[in-house]
Amino acid sequence: MSGFALFAISYLWNAGSYLVDRSLVARAGNRFRLLESVAAYCVERMREAGDLNEVRHRHLAYYTDLAERAAPHLHGPDQRRWLGLLDAEAANLRAVV
């Protein structure tokens, strides 16, 4: 991993911790989740900026791709890893169905 990638990961982790400390996001292990009120605010700002449809389209494309990449691995030696990933992303996957 490059030095820049490590810097970016560190920066994002610290930013996430800052937001958790101010009760804007919730942390569950090594994952972050926007609070409902913050998520609703973000959706409204994206709608006002005219970006909401594009963001929703990208979200749909990303999680559709994830499901398609996971499918061939759901039986076999990588099953546990892929099921764990899909389980962690369950809320996002449900949102695109």
XYZ file of C-alpha atoms in Angstrom:
97
model
C 0.000 0.000 0.000
C 1.373 3.422 -0.915
C 2.234 6.093 1.614
C -0.588 8.238 0.264
C -3.106 5.427 0.702
C -2.017 4.942 4.310
C -2.247 8.701 4.887
C -5.744 8.794 3.370
C -6.919 5.881 5.530
C -5.494 7.519 8.641
C -7.087 10.859 7.756
C -10.499 9.316 7.132
C -10.327 7.271 10.328
C -9.457 10.393 12.321
C -12.258 12.354 10.616
C -14.668 9.539 11.448
C -13.536 9.591 15.068
C -14.051 13.374 15.166
C -17.617 12.988 13.903
C -18.302 10.196 16.420
C -17.013 12.394 19.236
C -19.536 15.064 18.195
C -22.369 12.511 17.936
C -22.857 13.024 14.175
C -22.122 9.411 13.280
C -22.189 6.135 15.189
C -19.341 3.643 15.164
C -19.891 -0.108 15.087
C -16.503 -1.801 15.192
C -14.480 -0.431 12.304
C -17.551 0.875 10.435
C -19.350 4.180 10.656
C -23.077 4.873 10.239
C -24.721 8.254 9.788
C -27.372 9.051 12.348
C -30.840 9.192 10.778
C -31.169 12.946 11.302
C -27.766 13.573 9.693
C -28.591 11.243 6.789
C -31.907 13.057 6.209
C -30.103 16.405 6.228
C -27.564 15.102 3.697
C -30.310 13.792 1.405
C -32.031 17.161 1.480
C -28.777 19.011 0.664
C -28.099 16.603 -2.240
C -31.649 17.135 -3.498
C -31.232 20.917 -3.352
C -27.903 20.691 -5.190
C -29.446 18.467 -7.875
C -27.094 15.596 -7.018
C -29.484 13.147 -5.373
C -30.323 11.085 -8.470
C -26.642 10.751 -9.412
C -25.680 9.673 -5.884
C -28.510 7.138 -5.767
C -27.508 5.807 -9.194
C -23.884 5.390 -8.062
C -25.025 3.684 -4.851
C -27.179 1.283 -6.880
C -24.346 0.573 -9.336
C -21.791 -0.057 -6.587
C -23.947 -2.482 -4.601
C -25.244 -4.243 -7.707
C -21.623 -4.814 -8.728
C -20.762 -6.055 -5.237
C -23.611 -8.583 -5.305
C -22.603 -9.786 -8.773
C -18.950 -10.161 -7.718
C -19.997 -12.058 -4.588
C -22.327 -14.528 -6.326
C -19.697 -16.977 -7.627
C -17.975 -17.053 -4.218
C -21.018 -17.954 -2.130
C -20.212 -21.659 -2.515
C -16.645 -22.740 -1.974
C -13.563 -21.834 0.045
C -14.231 -18.052 0.058
C -17.842 -18.400 1.167
C -17.297 -17.260 4.762
C -15.403 -14.114 3.740
C -17.999 -13.090 1.138
C -20.952 -13.826 3.420
C -19.304 -11.692 6.095
C -18.885 -8.841 3.627
C -22.476 -9.125 2.417
C -23.716 -9.280 5.996
C -21.803 -6.087 6.847
C -23.366 -4.397 3.796
C -26.893 -5.765 4.373
C -28.499 -2.351 4.958
C -26.954 -0.928 1.791
C -27.936 -3.986 -0.225
C -31.525 -3.790 1.043
C -31.632 -0.095 0.114
C -30.985 -0.872 -3.559
C -33.545 -3.670 -3.865
